[in-house]
Coordinates of C-alpha atoms in Angstrom, one line a residue:
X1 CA 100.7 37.4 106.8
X2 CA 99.8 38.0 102.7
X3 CA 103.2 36.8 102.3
X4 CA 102.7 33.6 104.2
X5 CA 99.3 33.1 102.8
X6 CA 101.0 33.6 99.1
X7 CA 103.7 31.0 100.2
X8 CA 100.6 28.6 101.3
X9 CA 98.7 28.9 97.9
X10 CA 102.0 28.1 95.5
X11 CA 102.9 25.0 97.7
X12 CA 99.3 23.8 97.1
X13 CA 99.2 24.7 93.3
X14 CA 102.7 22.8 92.7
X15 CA 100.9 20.0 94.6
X16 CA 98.1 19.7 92.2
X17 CA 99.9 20.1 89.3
X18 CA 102.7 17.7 90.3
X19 CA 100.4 15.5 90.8
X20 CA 98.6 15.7 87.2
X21 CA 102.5 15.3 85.9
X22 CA 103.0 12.1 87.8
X23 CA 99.9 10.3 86.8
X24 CA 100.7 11.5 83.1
X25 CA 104.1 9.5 83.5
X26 CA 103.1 6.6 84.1
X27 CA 104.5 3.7 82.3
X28 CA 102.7 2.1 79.7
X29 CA 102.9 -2.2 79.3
X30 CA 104.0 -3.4 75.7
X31 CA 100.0 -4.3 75.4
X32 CA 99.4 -0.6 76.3
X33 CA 97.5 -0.8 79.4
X34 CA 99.0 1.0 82.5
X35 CA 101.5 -1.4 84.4
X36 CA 99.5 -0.2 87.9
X37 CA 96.1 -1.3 87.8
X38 CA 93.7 1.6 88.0
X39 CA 91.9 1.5 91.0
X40 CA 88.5 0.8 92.2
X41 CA 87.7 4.2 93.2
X42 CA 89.0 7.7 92.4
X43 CA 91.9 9.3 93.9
X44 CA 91.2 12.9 95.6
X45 CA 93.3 15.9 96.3
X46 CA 91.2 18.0 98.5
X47 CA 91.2 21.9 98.9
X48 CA 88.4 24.6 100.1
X49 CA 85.8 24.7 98.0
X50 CA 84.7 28.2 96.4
X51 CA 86.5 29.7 93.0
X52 CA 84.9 30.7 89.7
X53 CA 85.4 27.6 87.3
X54 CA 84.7 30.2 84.0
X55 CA 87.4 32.4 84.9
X56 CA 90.1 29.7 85.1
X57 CA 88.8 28.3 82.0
X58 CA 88.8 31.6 80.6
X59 CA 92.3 32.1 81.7
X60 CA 93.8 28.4 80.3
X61 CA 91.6 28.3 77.2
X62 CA 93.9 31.6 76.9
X63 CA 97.0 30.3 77.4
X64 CA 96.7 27.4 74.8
X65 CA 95.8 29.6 72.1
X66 CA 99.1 31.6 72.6
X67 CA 100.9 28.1 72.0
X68 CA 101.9 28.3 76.0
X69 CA 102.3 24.1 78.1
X70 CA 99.6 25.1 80.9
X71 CA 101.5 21.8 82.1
X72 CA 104.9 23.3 82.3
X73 CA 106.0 24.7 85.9
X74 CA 108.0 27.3 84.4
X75 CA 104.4 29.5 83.7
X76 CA 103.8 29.8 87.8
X77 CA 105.5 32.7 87.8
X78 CA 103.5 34.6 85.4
X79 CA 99.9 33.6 86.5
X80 CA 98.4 36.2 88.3
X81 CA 97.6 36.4 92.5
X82 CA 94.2 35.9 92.0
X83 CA 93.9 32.8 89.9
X84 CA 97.3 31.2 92.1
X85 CA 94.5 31.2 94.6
X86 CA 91.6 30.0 92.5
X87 CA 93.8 27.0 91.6
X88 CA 94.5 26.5 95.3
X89 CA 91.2 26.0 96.2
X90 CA 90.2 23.7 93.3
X91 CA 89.7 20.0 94.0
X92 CA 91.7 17.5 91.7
X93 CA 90.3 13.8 91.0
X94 CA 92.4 12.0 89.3
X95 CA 91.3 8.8 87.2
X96 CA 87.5 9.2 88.1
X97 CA 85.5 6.2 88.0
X98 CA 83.3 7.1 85.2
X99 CA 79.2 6.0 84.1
X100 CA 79.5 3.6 81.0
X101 CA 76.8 3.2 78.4
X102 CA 76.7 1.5 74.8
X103 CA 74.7 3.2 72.1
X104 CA 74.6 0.1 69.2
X105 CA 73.2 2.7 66.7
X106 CA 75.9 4.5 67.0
X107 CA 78.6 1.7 67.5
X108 CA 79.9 3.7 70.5
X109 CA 80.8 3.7 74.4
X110 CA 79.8 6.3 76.2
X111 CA 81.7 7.1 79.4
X112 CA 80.4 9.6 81.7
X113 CA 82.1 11.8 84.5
X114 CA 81.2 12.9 87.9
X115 CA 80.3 16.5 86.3
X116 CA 78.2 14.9 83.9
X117 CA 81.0 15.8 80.8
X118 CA 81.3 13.1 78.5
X119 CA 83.6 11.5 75.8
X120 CA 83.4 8.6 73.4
X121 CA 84.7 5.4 71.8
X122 CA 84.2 3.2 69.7
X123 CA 85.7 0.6 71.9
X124 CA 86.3 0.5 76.0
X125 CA 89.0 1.6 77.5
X126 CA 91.5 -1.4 77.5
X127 CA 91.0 -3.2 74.3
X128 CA 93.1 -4.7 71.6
X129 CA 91.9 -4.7 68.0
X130 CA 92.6 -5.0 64.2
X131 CA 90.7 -1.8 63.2
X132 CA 91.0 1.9 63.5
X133 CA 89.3 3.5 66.6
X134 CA 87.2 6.6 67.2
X135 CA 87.8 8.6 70.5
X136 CA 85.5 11.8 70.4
X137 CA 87.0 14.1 73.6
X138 CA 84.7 16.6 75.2
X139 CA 85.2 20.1 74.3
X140 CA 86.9 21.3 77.3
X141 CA 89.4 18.8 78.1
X142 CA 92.9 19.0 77.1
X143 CA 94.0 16.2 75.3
X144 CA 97.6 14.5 74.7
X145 CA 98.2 11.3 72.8
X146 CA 100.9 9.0 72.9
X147 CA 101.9 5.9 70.5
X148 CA 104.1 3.7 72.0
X149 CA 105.7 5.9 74.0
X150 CA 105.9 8.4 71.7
X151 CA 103.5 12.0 71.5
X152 CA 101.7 12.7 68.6
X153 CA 99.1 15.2 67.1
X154 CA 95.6 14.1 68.4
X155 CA 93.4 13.4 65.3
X156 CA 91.1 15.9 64.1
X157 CA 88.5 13.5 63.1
X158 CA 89.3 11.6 66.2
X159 CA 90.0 8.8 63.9
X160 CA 93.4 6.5 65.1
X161 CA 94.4 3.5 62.5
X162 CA 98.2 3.4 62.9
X163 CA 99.4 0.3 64.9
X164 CA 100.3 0.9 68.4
X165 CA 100.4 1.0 71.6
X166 CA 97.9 4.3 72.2
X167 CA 97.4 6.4 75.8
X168 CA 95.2 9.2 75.6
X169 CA 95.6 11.4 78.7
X170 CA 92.3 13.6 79.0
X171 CA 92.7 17.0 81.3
X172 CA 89.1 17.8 81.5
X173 CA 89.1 21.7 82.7
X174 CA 86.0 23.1 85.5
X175 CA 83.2 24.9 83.9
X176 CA 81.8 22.5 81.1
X177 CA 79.3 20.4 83.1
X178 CA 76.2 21.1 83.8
X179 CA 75.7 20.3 87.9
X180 CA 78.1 23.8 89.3
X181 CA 81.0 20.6 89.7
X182 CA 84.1 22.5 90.4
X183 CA 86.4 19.7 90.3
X184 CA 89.5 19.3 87.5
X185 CA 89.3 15.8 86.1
X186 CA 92.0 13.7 84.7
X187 CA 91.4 10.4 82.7
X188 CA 93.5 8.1 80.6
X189 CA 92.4 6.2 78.1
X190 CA 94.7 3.0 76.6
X191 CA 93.9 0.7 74.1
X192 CA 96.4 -1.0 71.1
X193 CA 95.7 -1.3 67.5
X194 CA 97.5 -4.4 65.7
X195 CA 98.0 -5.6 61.8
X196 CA 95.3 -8.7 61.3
X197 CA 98.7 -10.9 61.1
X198 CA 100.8 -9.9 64.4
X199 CA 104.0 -11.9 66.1
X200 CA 103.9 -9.6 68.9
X201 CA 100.7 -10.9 70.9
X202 CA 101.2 -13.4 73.6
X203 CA 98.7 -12.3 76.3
X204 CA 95.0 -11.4 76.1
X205 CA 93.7 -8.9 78.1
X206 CA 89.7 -8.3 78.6
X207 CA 89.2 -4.7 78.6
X208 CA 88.3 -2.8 81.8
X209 CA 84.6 -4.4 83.0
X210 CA 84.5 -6.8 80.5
X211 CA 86.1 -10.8 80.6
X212 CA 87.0 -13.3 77.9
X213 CA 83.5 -14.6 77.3
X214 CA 84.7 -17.4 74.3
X215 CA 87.8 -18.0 72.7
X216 CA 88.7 -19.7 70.0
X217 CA 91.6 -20.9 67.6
X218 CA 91.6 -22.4 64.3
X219 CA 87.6 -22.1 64.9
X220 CA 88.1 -24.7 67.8
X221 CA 87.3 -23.2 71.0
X222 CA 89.7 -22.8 74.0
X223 CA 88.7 -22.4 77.7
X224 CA 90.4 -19.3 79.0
X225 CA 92.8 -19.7 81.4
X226 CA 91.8 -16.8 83.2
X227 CA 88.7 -14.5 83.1
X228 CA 90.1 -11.7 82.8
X229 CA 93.2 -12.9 80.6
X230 CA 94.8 -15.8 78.8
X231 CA 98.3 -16.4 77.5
X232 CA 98.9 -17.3 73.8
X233 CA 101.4 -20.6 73.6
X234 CA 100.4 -21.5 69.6
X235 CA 100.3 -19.6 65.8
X236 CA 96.7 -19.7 64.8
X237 CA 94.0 -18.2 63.8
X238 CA 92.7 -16.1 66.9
X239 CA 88.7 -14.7 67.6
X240 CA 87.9 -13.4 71.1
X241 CA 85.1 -12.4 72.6
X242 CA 84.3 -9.8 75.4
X243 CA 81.2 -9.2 77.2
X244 CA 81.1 -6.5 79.6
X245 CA 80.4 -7.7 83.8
X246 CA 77.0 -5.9 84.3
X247 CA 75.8 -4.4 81.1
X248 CA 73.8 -6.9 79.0
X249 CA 74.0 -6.8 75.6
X250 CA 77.8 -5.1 76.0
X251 CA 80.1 -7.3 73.6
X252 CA 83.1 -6.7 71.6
X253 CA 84.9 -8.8 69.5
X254 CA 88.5 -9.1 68.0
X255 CA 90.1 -11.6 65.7
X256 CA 93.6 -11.8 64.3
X257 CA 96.1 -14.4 63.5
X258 CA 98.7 -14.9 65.6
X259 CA 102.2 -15.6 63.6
X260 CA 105.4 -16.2 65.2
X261 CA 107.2 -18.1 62.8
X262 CA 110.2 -16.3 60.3
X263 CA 110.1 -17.3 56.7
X264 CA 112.8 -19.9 55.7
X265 CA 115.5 -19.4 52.9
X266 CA 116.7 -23.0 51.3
X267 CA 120.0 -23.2 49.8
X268 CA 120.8 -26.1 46.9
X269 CA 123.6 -27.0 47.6
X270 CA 123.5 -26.4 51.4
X271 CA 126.5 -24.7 52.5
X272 CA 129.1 -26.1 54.7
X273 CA 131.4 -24.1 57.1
X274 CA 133.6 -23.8 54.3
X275 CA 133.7 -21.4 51.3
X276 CA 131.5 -23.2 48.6
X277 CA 133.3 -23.8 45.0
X278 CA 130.3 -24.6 43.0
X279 CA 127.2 -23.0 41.9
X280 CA 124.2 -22.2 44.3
X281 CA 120.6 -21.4 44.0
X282 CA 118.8 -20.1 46.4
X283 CA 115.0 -20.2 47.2
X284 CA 112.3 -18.5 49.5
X285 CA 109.7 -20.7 51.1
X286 CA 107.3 -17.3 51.9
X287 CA 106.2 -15.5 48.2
X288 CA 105.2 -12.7 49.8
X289 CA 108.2 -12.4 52.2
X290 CA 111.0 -9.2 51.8
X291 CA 113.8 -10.2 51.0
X292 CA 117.5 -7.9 51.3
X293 CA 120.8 -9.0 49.7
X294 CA 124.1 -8.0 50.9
X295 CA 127.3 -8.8 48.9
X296 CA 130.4 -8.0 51.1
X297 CA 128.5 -5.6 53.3
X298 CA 127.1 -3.6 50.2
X299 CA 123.1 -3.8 49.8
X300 CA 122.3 -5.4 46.2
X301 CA 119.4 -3.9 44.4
X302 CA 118.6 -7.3 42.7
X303 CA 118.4 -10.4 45.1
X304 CA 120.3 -13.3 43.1
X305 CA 118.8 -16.7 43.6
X306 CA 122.1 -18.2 41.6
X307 CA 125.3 -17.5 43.5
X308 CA 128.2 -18.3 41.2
X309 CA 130.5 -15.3 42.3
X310 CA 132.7 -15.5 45.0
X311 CA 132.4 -13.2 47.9
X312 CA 130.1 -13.2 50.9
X313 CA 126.6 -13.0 50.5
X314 CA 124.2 -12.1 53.4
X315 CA 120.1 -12.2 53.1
X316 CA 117.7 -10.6 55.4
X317 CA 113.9 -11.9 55.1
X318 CA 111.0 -10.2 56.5
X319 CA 107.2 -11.4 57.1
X320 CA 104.4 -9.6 56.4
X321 CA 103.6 -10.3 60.5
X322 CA 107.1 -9.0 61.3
X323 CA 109.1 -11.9 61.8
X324 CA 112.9 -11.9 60.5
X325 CA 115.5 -14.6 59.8
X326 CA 119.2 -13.6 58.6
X327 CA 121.2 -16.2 56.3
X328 CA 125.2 -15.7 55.4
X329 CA 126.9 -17.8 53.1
X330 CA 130.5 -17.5 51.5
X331 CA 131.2 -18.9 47.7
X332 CA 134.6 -18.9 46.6
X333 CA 136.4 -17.0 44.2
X334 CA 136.2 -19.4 41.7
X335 CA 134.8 -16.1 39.2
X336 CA 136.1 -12.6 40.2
X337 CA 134.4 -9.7 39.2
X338 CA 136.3 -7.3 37.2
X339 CA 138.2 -4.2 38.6
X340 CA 137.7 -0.4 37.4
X341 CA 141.2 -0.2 35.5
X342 CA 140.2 -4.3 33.8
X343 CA 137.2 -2.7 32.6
X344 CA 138.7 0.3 31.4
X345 CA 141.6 -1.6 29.5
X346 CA 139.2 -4.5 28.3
X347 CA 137.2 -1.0 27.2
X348 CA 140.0 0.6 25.3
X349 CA 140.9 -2.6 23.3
X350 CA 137.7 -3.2 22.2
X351 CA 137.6 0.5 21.1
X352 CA 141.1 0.1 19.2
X353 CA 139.8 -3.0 17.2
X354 CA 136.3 -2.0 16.1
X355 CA 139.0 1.4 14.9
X356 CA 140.8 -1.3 13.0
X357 CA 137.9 -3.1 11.6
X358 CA 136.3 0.1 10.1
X359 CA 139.9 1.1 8.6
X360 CA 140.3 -1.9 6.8
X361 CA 136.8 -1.9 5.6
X362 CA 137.5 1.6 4.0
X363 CA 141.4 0.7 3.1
X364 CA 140.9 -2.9 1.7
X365 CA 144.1 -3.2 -0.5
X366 CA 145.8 -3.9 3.0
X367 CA 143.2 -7.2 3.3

C-alpha cells in the first residue's frame, strides 16, 4: 500500500511540473506576445489541500543556491518522501488573472496575484516601445528571461534596453503572501523593445486591457482598423496611443518611425549586362548608410566610389532601420593590377638603378 501511495504521489508531481514545462514552451509571435491568447480566467491543477509552504520554499530556495534546475526532471529522484508528497498536494494556477493598478508617481504598473504577492512594470504586459523597461519581480519567484527566443541573465537592476522580443516567465514559489495561499503561481510577462527607426513593424497590438485609443502618422490621424490592433501599410512617422478598458487615467504611449525602404546606390555610367570598359563612379543616396565593398569575393577596407579596375565589384548597403540592398557590377580589364613576382621585379630594377645613380655620382669620370 506505501508503495502504491509513493507511485500515486510521483505521477502527480510529474503532472505539475510537466505542466509548468509546457506553458514555459510556449511559442512566442515575432511581436512577442504568445501565439495562444491568454485566457480570461486562470487554469487550475487541483490537489488536496494541506502542506507546509515554508518548508518547500526552504527546500527550493536550497536547491538554487547549490546552482541545481528545480525545473529539470532529472532531480525527482533525489527529493526526499516527504516533500514528493508536499508537492503532491500543492495546487498549481497557471497564468493567474492578476489585480492591476497604476502608480503615476512612480511611472509604474502594479500587478497583483491571488496571494496578494506583487511585481512591477513600467509598462503592461503586452506592449511595444522605443525605450528601456523596468520589471521589478517579487522576491520569491523564480525568474527566466528570454530575448527572442533566446535565455538570458535576468537584470539585476531589472533594467531591459536591448531590442527584442522579451518573455519573462515568473515561478512565484508558496510562502511569500500574506493570506496562508498555498498555491504555486506561474505568470509570463511579454512585451518588445524596438530602435525609434524600425522596418520590422507591421501590426499594432494594444496591450492586454488596453485598445488603440488615437493613432496617428505624419501627425495626421488614422482611424484604427481594429480596437485592439491595426496593420501598418505605409513608412511614416508613427505615435500611438493606449488607454486601458476600465482604469481611468491608465495611458501609454509609443511613437517610432516606421522605415521599410533600403538605401539606393547610383552608378554613373549605369552598367549594362556587359562588362563595362570605361570609368565609373559610384554614389550613395543615404549619408548615414553602411556601406561593404567586395572585389572578387575579398572584403575591401576602403569602399571606392571610382571603379576604373577591372574585376567584379559587389556592394552591400545597410540602413540605420535595418533595411539592406546588394549591387554587383563587372568592369573590364582594361587596367590589371600587378602580380606578386611584377612587383617584386618592377622592385629590384628600381633598386639596381637608384645603385647606378649613386655610383656614377661618386665615379663621375665614367659621365
Amino acid at each position: 500500500m506505501q508503495r502504491a501511495g509513493d507511485e500515486d504521489m510521483k505521477k502527480c508531481l510529474l503532472c505539475v511540473l510537466s505542466a509548468v514545462l509546457i506553458a514555459a514552451a510556449l511559442p512566442v509571435s515575432a511581436y512577442g506576445y504568445p501565439e495562444t491568447a491568454l485566457p480570461d480566467t486562470a487554469s487550475w491543477e487541483t490537489a488536496p489541500e494541506g502542506f507546509d509552504a515554508g518548508e518547500l520554499e526552504r527546500e527550493l530556495r536550497e536547491r538554487m543556491g547549490a546552482g541545481e534546475d528545480t525545473g529539470d526532471m532529472d532531480i525527482l529522484p533525489e527529493v526526499s518522501a516527504e516533500l514528493m508528497d508536499q508537492m503532491a498536494q500543492m495546487q498549481s494556477i497557471i497564468h493567474p488573472v492578476p489585480k492591476i493598478r497604476w502608480d503615476e508617481g512612480e511611472s509604474m504598473v502594479y500587478y497583483t496575484l491571488p496571494n496578494e504577492e506583487y511585481f512591477s512594470s513600467s509598462i503592461p504586459n503586452g506592449m511595444l516601445t522605443t525605450r528601456p523597461v523596468t520589471f521589478l519581480p517579487m522576491k520569491n519567484a523564480r525568474t527566466t528571461v528570454y530575448r527572442s527566443g533566446m535565455k538570458i541573465t535576468p537584470a539585476e537592476d531589472g533594467v531591459y534596453g536591448q531590442p527584442g522580443n522579451y518573455r519573462i516567465n515568473l515561478l512565484v514559489l508558496p510562502g511569500g503572501g500574506q493570506n496562508g495561499d498555498s498555491s504555486l503561481y506561474e505568470i509570463d510577462f511579454y512585451f518588445s523593445i524596438i530602435p525609434e527607426v524600425s522596418s520590422q513593424v507591421s501590426l499594432l497590438t494594444a496591450p492586454e486591457g488596453f485598445y488603440i485609443d488615437r493613432l496617428e502618422r505624419d501627425q495626421t490621424a488614422l482611424k484604427p482598423e481594429n480596437p485592439r490592433w491595426h496593420f501598418l501599410s505605409r513608412d511614416g512617422a508613427y505615435r500611438v496611443r493606449f488607454v486601458h478598458e476600465k482604469l481611468d487615467g491608465m495611458t501609454f504611449e509609443t511613437a517610432f518611425v516606421r522605415d521599410t525602404k533600403a538605401p539606393l546606390l547610383s552608378f554613373d555610367p549605369a552598367p549594362d549586362r556587359y562588362a563595362m570598359n570605361r570609368t565609373v563612379h559610384v554614389a550613395v543616396d543615404d549619408p548615414a548608410a553602411a556601406v561593404e565593398m567586395y572585389y572578387n569575393g575579398k572584403p575591401v577596407s576602403m569602399v571606392l566610389s571610382t571603379l576604373e579596375i577591372g574585376g567584379n565589384y559587389q556592394y552591400r548597403l545597410t540602413d540605420s532601420a535595418g533595411n539592406e540592398r546588394y549591387y554587383a557590377i563587372k568592369m573590364a580589364d582594361r587596367f590589371r593590377m600587378p602580380g606578386p613576382g611584377t612587383i617584386m621585379i618592377t622592385c629590384l630594377a628600381l633598386a639596381g638603378a637608384a645603385a647606378w645613380l649613386i655610383y656614377q655620382r661618386r665615379h663621375p669620370r665614367f659621365l
